[in-house]
Short mmCIF file of C-alpha atoms and ligand atoms in Angstrom, two decimals:
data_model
loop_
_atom_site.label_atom_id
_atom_site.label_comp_id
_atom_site.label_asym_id
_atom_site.label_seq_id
_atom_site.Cartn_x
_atom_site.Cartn_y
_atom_site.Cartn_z
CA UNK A 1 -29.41 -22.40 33.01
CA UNK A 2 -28.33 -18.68 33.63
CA UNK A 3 -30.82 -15.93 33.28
CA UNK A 4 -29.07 -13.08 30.78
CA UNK A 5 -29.26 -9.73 31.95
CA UNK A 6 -29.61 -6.47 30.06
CA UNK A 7 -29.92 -2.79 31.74
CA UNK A 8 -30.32 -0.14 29.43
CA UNK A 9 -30.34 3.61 30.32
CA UNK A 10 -32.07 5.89 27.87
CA UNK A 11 -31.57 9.74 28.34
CA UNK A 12 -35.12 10.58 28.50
CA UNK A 13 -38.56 8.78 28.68
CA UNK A 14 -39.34 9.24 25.05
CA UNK A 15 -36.24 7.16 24.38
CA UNK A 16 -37.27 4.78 26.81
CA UNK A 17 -40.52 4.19 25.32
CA UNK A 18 -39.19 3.90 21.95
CA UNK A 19 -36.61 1.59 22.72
CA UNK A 20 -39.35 -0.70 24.91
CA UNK A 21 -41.37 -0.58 21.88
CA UNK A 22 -38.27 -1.52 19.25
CA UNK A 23 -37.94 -4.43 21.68
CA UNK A 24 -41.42 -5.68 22.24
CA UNK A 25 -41.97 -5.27 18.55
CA UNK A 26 -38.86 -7.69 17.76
CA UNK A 27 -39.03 -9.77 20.53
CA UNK A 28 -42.59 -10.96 19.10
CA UNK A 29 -41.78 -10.92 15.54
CA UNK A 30 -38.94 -13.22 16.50
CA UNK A 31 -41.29 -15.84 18.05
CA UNK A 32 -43.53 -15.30 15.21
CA UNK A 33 -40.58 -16.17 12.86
CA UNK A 34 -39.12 -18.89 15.09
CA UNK A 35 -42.48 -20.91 16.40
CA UNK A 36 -45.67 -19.16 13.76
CA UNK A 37 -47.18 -17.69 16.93
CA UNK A 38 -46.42 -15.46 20.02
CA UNK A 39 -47.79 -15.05 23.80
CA UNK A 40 -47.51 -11.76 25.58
CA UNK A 41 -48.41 -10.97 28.84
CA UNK A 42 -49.03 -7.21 29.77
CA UNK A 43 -48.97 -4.83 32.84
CA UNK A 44 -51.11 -1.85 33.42
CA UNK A 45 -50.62 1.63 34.76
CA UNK A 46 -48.10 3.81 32.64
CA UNK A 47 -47.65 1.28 30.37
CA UNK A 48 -50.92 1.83 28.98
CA UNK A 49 -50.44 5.46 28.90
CA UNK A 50 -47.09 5.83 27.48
CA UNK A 51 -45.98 2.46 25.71
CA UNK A 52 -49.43 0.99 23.99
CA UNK A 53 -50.25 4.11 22.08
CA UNK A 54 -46.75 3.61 21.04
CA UNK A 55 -47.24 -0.13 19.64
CA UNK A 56 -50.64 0.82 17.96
CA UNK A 57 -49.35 3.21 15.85
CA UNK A 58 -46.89 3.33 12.80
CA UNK A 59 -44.25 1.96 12.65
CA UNK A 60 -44.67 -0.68 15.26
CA UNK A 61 -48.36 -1.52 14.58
CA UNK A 62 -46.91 -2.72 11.17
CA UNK A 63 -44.07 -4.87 12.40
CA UNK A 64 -46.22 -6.70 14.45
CA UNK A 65 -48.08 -9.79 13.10
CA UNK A 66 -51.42 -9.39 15.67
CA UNK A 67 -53.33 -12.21 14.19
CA UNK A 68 -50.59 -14.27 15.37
CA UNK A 69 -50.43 -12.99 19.22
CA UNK A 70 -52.25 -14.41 22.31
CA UNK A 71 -52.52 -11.53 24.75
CA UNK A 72 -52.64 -12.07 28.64
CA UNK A 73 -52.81 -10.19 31.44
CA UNK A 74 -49.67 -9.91 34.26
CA UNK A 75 -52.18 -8.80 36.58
CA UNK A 76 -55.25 -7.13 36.86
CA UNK A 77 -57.15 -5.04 39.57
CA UNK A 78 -60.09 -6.96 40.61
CA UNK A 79 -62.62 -4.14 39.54
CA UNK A 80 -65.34 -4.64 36.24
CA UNK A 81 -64.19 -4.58 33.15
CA UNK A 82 -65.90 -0.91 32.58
CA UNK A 83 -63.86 0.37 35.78
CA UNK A 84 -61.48 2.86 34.95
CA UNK A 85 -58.90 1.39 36.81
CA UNK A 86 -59.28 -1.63 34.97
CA UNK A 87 -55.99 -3.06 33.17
CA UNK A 88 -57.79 -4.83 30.43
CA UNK A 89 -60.08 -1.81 29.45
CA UNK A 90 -57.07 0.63 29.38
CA UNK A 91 -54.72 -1.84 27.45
CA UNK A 92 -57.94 -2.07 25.41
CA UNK A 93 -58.58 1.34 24.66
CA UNK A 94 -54.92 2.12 23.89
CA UNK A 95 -53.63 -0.89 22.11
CA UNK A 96 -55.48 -3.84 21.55
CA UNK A 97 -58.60 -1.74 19.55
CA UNK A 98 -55.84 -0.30 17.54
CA UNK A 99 -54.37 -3.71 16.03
CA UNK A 100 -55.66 -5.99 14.53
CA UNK A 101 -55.47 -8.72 17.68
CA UNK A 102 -58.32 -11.72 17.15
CA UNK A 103 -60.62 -11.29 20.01
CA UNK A 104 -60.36 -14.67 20.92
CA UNK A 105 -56.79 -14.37 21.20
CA UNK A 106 -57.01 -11.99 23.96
CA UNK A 107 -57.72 -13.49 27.86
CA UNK A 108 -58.59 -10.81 30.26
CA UNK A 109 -58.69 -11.73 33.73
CA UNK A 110 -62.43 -12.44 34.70
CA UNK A 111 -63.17 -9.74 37.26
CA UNK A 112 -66.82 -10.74 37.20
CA UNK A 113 -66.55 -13.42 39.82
CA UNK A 114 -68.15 -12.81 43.15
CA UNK A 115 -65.06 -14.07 44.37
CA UNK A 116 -61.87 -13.72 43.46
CA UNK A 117 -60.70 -17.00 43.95
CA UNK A 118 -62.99 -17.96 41.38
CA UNK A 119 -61.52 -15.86 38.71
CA UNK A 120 -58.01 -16.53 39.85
CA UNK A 121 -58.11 -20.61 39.25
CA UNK A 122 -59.74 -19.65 35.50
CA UNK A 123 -56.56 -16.85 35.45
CA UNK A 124 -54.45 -20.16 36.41
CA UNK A 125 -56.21 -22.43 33.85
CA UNK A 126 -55.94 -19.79 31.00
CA UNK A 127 -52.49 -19.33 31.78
CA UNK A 128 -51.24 -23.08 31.88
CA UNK A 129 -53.64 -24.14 28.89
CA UNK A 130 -51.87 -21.05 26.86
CA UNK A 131 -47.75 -21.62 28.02
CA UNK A 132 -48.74 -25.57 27.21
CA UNK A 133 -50.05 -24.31 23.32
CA UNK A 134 -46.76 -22.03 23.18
CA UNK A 135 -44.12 -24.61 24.26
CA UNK A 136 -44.29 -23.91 27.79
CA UNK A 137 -43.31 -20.51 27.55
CA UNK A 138 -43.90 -16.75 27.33
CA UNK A 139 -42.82 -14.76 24.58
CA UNK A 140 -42.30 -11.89 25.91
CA UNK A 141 -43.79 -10.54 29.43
CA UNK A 142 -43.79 -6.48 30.34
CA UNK A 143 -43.46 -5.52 33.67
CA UNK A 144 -43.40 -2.00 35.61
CA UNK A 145 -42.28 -1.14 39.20
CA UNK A 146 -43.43 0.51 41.72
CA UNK A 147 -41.60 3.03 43.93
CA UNK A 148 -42.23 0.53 46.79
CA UNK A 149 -40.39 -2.21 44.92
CA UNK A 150 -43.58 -4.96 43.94
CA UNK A 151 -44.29 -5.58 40.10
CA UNK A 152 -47.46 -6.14 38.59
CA UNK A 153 -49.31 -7.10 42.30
CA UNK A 154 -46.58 -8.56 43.65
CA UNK A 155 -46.07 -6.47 46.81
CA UNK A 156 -42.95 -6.59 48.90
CA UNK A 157 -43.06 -8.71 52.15
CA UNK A 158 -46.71 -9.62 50.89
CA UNK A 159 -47.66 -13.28 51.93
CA UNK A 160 -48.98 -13.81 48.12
CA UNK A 161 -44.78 -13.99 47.41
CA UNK A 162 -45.16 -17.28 48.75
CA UNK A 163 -47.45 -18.99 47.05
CA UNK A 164 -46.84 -22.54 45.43
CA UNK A 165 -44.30 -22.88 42.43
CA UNK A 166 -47.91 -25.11 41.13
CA UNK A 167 -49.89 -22.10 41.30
CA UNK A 168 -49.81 -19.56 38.47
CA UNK A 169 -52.24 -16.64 39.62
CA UNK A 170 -52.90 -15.81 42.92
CA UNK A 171 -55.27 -13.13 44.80
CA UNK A 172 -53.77 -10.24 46.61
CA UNK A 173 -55.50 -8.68 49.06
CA UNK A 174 -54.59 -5.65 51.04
CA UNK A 175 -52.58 -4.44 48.33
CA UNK A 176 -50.84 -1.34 49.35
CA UNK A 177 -51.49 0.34 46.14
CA UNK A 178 -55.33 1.03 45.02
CA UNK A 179 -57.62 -1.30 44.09
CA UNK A 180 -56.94 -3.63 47.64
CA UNK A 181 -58.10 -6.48 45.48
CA UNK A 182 -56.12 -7.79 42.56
CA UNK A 183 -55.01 -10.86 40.44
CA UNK A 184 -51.63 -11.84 39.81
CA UNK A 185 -49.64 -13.72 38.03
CA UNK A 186 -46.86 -15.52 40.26
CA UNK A 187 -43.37 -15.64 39.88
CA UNK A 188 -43.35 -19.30 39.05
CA UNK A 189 -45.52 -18.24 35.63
CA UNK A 190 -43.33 -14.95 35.16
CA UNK A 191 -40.21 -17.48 34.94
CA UNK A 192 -41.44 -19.51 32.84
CA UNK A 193 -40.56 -16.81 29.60
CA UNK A 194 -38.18 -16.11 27.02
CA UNK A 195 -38.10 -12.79 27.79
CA UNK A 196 -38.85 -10.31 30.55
CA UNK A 197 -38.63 -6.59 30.19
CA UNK A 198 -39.14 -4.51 33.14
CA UNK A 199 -39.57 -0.92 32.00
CA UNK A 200 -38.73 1.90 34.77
CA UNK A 201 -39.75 5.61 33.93
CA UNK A 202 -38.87 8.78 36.34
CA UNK A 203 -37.06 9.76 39.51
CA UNK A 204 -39.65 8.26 42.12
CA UNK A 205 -38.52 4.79 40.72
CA UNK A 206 -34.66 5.22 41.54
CA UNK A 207 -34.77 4.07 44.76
CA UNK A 208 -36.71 0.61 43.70
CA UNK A 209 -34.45 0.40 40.54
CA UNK A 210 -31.39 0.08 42.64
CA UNK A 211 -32.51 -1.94 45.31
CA UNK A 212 -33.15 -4.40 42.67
CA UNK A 213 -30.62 -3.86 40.64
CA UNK A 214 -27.76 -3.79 43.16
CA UNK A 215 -26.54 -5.44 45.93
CA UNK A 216 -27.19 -8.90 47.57
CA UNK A 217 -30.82 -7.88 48.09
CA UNK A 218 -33.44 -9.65 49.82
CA UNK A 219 -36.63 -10.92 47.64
CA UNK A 220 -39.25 -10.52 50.05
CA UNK A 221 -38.10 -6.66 49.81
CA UNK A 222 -38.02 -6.51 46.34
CA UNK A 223 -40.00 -9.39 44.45
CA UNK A 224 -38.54 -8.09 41.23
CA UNK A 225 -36.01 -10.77 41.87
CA UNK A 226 -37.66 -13.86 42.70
CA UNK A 227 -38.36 -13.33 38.57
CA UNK A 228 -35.21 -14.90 36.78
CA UNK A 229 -36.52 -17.16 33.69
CA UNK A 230 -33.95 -19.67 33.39
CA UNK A 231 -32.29 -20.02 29.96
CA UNK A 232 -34.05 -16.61 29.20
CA UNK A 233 -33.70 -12.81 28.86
CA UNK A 234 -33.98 -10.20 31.73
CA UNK A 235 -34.46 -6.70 30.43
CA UNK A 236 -34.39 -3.58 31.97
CA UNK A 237 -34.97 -1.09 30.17
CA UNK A 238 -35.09 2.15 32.77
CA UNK A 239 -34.83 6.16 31.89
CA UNK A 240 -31.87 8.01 33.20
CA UNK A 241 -34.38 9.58 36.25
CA UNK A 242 -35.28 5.74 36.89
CA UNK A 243 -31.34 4.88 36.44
CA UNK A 244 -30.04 7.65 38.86
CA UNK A 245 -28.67 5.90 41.66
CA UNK A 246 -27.39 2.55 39.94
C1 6PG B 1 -50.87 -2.15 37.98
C2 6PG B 1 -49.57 -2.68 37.44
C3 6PG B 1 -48.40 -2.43 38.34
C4 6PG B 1 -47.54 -1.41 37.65
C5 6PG B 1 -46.61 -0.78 38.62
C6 6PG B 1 -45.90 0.40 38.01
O1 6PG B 1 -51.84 -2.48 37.37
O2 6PG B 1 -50.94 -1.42 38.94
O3 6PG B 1 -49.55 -3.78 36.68
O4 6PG B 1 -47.61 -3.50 38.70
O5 6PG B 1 -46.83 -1.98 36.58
O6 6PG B 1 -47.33 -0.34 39.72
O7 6PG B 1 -46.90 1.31 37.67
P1 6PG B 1 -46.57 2.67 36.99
O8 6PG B 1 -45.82 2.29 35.75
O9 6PG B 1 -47.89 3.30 36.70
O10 6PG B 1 -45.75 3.41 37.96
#
């Protein structure tokens, strides 16, 4: 089943943002519509910063049917859940305080394991047990990239690229991009969704953009494209900085 593709340029970030947020806002609505429930998966860094604060307030906080939404996590830096690097306690503080999300509804990744291993076969468990209670799918799953090509800790050339298609979450270590330790979800679980919307913001990501965007391309260079959800939607949503060189 083919994967459809969308790339939208917006003229500035604001746009952007709005647009993702339009989307995101639909997107679970629909499956709320459709199927009485949703799952979403989220990413951290700007995302928290400039798209959350966006869905927590009016009008999108309205549109959204929260009681209805299971929230997990695409990744998360393997740091406490007080850490300020920690995707949970940002997504937290600018979203999931704001709405009215039930708490059990919401599955951070348990950084509280001595090791990570530990936390990543509950992140595995949590993550099959959920797709199984929501037809085998995602919803909807958000997704940045970095200027270095990996999405959420899925680093380019990285051996955690080839994990199992069984395995859903996987540790990274030696993650070129601080904390060394994180979680992730693995492409295998990221293609298993109706829809996934990789948002791009700003001129240091035009180089990444368009080496996944263009071209034969090589996945182990850019792991952005081992994630094609069969039978689903692939949405890039980028600003015109991001956009520049496609
Ligand atoms: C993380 C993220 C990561 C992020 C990209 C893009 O926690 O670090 O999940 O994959 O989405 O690095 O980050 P920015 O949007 O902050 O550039």
């Amino acid at each position: 089943m083919p994967v459809q593709r969308t790339i939208r340029v917006y003229d500035s970030a604001e746009e952007l943002y709005q647009a993702a947020a339009a989307l995101v806002s639909e997107q679970l609505q629909t499956a709320i519509n459709e199927r009485g429930r949703a799952l979403v998966a989220f990413s951290g860094g700007s995302l928290t910063a400039y798209l959350y604060p966006l869905l927590a307030g009016t009008p999108w906080r309205e549109q959204i049917d929260w009681t209805l939404v299971s929230v997990l996590f695409a990744d998360e830096r393997y740091v406490p859940f007080d850490d300020a690097e920690n995707t949970y306690r940002a997504t937290r503080q600018t979203l999931l305080d704001h709405v009215p999300v039930q708490a059990e509804q919401v599955f951070p990744v348990p950084t509280y394991y001595r090791e990570p291993e530990q936390a990543a076969a509950i992140y595995h468990q949590q993550t099959a047990a959920l797709l199984a209670a929501h037809g085998g799918k995602f919803d909807v799953v958000l997704l940045g990239i970095g200027p270095d090509g990996h999405t959420a800790s899925l680093f380019p050339h990285h051996p955690a690229l080839a994990t199992p298609a069984d395995k859903l979450a996987v540790v990274v270590r030696d993650a070129p991009k601080p904390p060394p330790v994180r979680l992730s979800l693995t492409p295998a679980a990221f293609n298993a969704a109706r829809s996934v919307v990789f948002i791009a913001s700003g001129e240091s990501k035009a180089a990444a953009v368009a080496a996944a965007l263009t071209g034969p391309g090589n996945p182990h260079a850019q792991p952005t494209r081992l994630i094609q959800p069969e039978g689903g939607s692939l949405y890039w949503l980028v600003d015109r900085a991001a956009g520049r060189l496609l």
